[in-house]
Coordinates of C-alpha atoms in Angstrom, one line a residue:
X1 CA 8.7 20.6 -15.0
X2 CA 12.5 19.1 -14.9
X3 CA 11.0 16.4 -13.4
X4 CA 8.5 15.7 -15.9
X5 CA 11.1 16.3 -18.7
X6 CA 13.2 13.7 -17.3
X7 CA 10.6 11.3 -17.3
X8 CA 9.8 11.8 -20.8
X9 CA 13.5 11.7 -21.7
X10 CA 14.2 8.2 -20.0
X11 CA 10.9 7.3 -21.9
X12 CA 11.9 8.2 -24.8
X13 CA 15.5 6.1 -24.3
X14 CA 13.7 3.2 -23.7
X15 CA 11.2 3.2 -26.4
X16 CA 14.7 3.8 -28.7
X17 CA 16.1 1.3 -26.4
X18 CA 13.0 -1.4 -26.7
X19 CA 12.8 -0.6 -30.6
X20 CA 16.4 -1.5 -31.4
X21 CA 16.0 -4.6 -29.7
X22 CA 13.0 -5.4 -31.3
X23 CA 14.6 -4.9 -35.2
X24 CA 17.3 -7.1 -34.1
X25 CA 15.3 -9.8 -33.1
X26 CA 12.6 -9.4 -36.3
X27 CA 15.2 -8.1 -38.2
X28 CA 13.0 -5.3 -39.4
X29 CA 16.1 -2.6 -39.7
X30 CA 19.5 -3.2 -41.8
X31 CA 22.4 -3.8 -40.2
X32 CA 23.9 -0.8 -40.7
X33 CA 20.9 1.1 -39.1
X34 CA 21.0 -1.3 -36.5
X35 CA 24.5 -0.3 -35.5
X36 CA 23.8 3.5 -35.8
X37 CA 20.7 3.2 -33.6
X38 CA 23.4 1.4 -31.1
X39 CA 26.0 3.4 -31.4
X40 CA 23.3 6.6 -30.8
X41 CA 22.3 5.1 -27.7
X42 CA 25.8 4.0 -26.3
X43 CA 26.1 8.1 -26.9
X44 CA 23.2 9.0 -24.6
X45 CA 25.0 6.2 -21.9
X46 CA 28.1 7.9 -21.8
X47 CA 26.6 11.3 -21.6
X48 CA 24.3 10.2 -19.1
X49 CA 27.3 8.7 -17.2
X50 CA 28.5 12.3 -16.3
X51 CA 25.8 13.1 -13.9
X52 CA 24.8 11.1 -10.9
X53 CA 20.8 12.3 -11.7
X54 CA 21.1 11.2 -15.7
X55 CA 18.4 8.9 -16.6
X56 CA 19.4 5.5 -17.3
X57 CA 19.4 4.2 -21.0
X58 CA 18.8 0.3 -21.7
X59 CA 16.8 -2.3 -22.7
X60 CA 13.5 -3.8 -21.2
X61 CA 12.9 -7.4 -21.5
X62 CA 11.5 -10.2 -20.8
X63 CA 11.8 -13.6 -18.4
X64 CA 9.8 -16.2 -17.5
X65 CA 9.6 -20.0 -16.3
X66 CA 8.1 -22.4 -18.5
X67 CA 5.5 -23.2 -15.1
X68 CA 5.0 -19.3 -14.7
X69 CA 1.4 -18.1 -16.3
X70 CA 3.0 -14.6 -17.0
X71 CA 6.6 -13.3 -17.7
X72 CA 8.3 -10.7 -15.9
X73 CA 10.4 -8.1 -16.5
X74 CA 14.3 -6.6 -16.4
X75 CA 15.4 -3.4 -17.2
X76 CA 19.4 -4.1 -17.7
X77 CA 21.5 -1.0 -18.7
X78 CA 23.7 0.3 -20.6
X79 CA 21.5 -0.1 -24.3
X80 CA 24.7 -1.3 -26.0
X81 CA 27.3 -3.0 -24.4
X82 CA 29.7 -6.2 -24.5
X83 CA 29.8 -6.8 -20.7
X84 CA 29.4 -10.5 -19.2
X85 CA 29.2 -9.6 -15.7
X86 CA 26.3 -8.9 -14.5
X87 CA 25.2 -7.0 -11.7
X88 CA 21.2 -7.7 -10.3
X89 CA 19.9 -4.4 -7.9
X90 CA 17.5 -5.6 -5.8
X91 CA 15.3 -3.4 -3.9
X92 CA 13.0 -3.5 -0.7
X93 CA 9.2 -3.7 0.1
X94 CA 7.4 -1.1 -2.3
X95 CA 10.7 -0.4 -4.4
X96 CA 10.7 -1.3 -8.0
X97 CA 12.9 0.6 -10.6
X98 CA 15.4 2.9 -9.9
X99 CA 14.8 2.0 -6.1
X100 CA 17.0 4.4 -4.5
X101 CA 18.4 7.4 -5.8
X102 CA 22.0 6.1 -6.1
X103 CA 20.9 3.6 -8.7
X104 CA 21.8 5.8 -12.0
X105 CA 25.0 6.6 -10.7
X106 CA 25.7 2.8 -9.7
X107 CA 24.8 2.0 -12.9
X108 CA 27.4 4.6 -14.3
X109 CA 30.2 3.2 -12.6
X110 CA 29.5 -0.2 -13.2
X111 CA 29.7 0.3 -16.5
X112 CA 32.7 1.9 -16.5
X113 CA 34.2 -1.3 -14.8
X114 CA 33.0 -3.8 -17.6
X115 CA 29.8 -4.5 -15.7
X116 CA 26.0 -4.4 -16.9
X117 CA 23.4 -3.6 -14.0
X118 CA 19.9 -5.5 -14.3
X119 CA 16.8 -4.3 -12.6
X120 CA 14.3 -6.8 -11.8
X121 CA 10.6 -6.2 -11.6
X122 CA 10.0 -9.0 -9.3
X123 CA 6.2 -9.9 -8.5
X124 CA 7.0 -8.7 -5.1
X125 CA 7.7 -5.6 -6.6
X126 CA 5.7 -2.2 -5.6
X127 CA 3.0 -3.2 -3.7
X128 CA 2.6 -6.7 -4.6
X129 CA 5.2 -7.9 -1.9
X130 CA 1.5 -8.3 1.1
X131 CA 0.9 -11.3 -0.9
X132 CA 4.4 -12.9 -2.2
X133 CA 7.7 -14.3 0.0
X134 CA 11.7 -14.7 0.1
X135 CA 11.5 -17.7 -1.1
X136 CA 9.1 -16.3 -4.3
X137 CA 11.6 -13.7 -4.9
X138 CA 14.9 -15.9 -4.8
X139 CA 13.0 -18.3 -7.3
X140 CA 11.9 -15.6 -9.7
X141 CA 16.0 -14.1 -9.1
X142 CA 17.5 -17.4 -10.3
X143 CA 15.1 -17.3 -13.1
X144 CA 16.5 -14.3 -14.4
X145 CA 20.1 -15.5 -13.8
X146 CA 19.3 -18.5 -15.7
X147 CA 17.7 -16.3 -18.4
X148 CA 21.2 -14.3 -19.0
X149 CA 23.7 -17.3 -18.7
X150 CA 21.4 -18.8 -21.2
X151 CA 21.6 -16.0 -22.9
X152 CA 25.5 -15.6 -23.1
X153 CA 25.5 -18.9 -23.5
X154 CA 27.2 -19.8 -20.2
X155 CA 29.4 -16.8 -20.4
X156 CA 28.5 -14.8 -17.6
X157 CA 29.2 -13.9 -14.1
X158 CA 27.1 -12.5 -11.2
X159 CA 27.1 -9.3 -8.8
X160 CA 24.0 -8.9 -6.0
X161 CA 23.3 -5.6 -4.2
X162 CA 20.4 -6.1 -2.3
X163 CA 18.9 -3.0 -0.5
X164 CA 16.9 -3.3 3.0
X165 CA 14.8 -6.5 2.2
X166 CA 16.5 -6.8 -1.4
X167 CA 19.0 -7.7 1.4
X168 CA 17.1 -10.7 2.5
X169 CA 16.6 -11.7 -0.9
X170 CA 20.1 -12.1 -1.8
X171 CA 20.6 -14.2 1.0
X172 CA 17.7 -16.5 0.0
X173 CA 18.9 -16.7 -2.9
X174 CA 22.1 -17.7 -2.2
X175 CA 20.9 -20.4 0.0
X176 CA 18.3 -21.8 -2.3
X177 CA 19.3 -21.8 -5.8
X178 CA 20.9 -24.6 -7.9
X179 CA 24.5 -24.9 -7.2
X180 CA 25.6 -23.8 -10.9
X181 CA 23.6 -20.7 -10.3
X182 CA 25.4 -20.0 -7.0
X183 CA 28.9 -20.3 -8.7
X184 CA 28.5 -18.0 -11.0
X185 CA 27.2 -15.3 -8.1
X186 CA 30.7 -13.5 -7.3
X187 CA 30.0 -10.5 -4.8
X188 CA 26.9 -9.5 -3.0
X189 CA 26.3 -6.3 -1.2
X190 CA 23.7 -5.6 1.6
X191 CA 22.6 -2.6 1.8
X192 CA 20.6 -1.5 4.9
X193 CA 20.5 -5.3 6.5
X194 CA 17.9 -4.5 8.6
X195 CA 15.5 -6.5 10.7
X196 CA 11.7 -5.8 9.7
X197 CA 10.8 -7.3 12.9
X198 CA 12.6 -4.8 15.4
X199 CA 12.1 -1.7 13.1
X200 CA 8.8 -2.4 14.3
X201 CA 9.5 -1.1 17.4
X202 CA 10.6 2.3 16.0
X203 CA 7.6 3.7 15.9
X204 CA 5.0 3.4 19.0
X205 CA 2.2 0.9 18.7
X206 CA 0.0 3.0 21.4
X207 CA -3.5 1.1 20.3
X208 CA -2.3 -2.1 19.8
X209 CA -2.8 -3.0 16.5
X210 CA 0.2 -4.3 15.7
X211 CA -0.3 -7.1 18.2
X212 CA -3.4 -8.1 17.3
X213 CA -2.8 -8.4 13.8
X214 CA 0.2 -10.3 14.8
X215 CA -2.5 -12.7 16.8
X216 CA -4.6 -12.6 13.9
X217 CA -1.9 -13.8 11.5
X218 CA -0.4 -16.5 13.5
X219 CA -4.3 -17.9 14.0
X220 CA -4.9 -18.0 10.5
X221 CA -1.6 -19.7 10.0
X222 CA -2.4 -22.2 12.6
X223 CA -5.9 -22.8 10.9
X224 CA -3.8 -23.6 7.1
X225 CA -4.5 -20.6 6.0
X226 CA -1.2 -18.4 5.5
X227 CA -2.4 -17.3 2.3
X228 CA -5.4 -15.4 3.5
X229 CA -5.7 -11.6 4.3
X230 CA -5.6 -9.7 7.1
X231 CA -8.3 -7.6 8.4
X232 CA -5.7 -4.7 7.9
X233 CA -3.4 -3.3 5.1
X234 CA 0.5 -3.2 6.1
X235 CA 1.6 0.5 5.5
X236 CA -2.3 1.2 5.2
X237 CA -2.3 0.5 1.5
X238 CA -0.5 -2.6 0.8
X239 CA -3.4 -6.2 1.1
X240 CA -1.0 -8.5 3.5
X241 CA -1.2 -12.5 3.8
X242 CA -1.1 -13.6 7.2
X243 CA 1.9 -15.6 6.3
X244 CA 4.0 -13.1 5.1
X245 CA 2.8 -10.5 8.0
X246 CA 4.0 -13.3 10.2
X247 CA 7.2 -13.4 8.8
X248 CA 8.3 -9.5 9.0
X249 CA 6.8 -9.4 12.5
X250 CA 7.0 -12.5 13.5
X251 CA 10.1 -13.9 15.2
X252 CA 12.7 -16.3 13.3
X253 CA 10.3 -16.3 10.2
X254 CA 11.7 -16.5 7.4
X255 CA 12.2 -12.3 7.0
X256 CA 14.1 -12.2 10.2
X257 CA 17.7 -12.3 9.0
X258 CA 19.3 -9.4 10.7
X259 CA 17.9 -9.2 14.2
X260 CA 20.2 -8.0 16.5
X261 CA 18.3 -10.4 19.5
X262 CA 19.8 -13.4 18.0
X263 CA 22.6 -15.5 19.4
X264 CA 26.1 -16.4 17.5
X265 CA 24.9 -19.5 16.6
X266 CA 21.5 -18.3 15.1
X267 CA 22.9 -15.5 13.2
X268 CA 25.6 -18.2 11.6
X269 CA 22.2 -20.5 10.7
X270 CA 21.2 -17.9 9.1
X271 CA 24.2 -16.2 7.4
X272 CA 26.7 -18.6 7.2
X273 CA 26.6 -19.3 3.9
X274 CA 27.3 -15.8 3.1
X275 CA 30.8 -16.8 2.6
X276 CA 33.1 -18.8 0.0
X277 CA 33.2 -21.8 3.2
X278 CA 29.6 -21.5 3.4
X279 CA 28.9 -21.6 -0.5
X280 CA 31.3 -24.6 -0.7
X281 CA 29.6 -26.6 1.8
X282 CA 26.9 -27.2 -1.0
X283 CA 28.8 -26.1 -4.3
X284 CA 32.1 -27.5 -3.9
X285 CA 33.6 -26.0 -7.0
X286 CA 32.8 -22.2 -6.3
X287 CA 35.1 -20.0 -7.2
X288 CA 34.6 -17.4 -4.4
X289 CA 32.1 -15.2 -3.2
X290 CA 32.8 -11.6 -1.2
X291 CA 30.5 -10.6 0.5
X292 CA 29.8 -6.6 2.0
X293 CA 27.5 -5.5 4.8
X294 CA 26.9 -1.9 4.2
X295 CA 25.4 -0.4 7.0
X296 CA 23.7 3.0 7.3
X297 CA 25.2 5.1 10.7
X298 CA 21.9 6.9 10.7
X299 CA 19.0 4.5 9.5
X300 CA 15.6 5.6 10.9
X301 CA 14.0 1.7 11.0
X302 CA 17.3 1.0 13.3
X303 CA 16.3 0.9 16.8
X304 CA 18.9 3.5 19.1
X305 CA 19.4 0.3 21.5
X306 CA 20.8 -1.7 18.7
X307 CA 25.0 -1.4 18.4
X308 CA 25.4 -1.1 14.6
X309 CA 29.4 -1.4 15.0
X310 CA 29.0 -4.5 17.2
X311 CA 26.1 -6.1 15.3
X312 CA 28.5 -5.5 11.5
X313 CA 31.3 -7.3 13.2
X314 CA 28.6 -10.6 14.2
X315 CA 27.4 -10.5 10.9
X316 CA 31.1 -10.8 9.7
X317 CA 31.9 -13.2 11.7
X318 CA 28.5 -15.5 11.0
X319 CA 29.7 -15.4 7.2
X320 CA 32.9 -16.8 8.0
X321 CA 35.2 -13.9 8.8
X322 CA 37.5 -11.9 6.2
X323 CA 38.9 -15.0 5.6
X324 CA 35.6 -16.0 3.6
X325 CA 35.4 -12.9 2.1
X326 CA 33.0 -11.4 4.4
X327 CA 33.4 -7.5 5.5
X328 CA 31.4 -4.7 6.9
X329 CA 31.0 -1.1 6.0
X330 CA 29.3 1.4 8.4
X331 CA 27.9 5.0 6.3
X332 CA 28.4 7.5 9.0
X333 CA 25.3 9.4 9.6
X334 CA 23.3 8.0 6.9
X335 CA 20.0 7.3 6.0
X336 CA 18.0 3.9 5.2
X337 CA 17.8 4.8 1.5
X338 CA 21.1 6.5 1.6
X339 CA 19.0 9.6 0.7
X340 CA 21.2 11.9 2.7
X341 CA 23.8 13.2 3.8
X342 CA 24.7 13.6 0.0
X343 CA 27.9 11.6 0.3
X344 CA 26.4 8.5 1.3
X345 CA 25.6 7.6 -2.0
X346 CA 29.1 8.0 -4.0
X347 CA 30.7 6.1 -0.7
X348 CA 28.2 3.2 -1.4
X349 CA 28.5 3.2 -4.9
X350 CA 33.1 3.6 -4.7
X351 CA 33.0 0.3 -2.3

């Protein structure tokens, strides 16, 4: 039942939120009713702000490319607020909203800090990431970056916290996109860095399965056809291309990022331009980036042979060092999602 009411209470703030925005634009509401419908909302923020389980307020909109068929969507919190930096949550495979359960509380103190956090709905997100890639994500990311600096009319500055492969995104995205996009991305936390292809090992593939629909995917990919399914689901619910299988599973495909297998050199391939020398290799006039891998002490898709302590120091030292603005962050004990133990969260969200 709290549950429930909950849901209908962060409903109802984002039908106020949606319906505020909506007489601005249309200018169906005075002014002054306008500003009271703001003002209300900033209220619930603040009040919300005092509890780490408060639902968030904001507004939903949307953003699209002029090529794209369909626009997606953002969720970017608080309702009301004057902030110009911006700071873009990204989850993992089947995350969407409120991704992991330090999100509202993130939000909180982001706010508090002069920064607005954005929520993409990606077309990756849920269960639609079987049939979609990095390289789709970090395209559809810098679509929404552009969409806000348009909108602030150049005004406005970047934060990334990507969580497990929201981590990969964030560094595909900082590879790929347009120079000016990169300079205005300032920080970017990984959360969970993990390597989809060794978390496989985690958990026993007694039958085999796993390596034949590994076989299955790289002969469709040899045949030119990546973009076909595999006999199988991934997770046993989510339709999977054989390209993007290959790539989670596969090794060096464009998912593995954060394999602990790889040489120094690999790994600085890969990660590199993580940090401010990096980013200025290909957009001279950056004005710096920092850069945090957060690792979780206790994550379950972490294999017990794998050295977190050692493997946070390579990933340091692939970005550039602390001298690029690259440093690591180990969460004794805690989990992939940060779900527990219950401090894991306010350390993530106080670094």
């Amino acid at each position: 039942q709290e549950e429930a009411a909950a849901c209908m209470y962060a409903t109802r703030e984002r039908l106020l939120a949606v319906g505020v925005t909506a007489a601005m634009v249309g200018a169906l509401l005075s002014r002054r009713r306008v500003a009271q419908g703001l003002l209300a909302l900033s209220r619930l923020a603040s009040s919300a702000a005092a509890s780490p389980t408060a639902p968030l307020s904001g507004c939903l909109y949307r953003y699209k490319h002029p090529s794209w068929p369909a626009p997606l969507q953002a969720f970017e919190s608080p309702a009301a607020h004057a902030h110009r930096k911006y700071c873009v949550y990204i989850g993992g495979l089947t995350d969407g909203l409120l991704a992991c359960s330090y999100v509202e509380a993130l939000g909180a103190a982001l706010d508090e800090r002069g920064w607005s956090l954005v929520q993409p709905v990606l077309s990756s997100s849920y269960a639609g990431f079987g049939c979609s890639s990095l390289q789709r994500d970090a395209d559809e990311l810098a679509q929404l970056l552009r969409h806000i600096a348009d909108r602030e009319e150049g005004d406005a500055e970047f934060a990334l916290v990507g969580h497990s492969t929201g981590c990969q995104d964030a560094v595909t995205l900082l590879r790929t996109a347009p120079p000016e996009l990169r300079c205005r991305v300032r920080a970017a936390v990984l959360q969970a860095p993990v390597s989809d292809r060794e978390s496989q090992t985690v958990e026993q593939d007694s039958d085999g399965s796993r390596g034949r629909l590994l076989a299955e995917a790289e002969a469709k990919l040899a045949a030119g056809e990546g973009e076909a399914l595999l006999s199988q689901k991934y997770y046993g619910f989510v339709p999977i291309s054989a390209s993007r299988f290959a790539s989670l599973v596969g090794r060096d495909g464009p998912d593995d990022l954060f394999s602990s297998d790889f040489t120094d050199e690999r790994l600085a391939a890969k990660l590199g331009h993580m940090g401010l020398a990096g980013q200025r290799a290909t957009a001279p006039s950056h004005p710096g980036l920092r850069t945090l891998f957060c690792f979780s002490g206790g994550d379950e898709y972490v294999p017990p042979s794998v050295d977190v302590p050692l493997l946070a120091r390579r990933f340091v030292a692939a970005a550039g060092g602390a001298e690029n603005g690259a440093s690591a962050l180990i969460l004794a004990g805690a989990s992939h999602n940060l779900a527990k133990p219950p401090r894991a969260a306010g350390e993530v969200v106080a670094a």
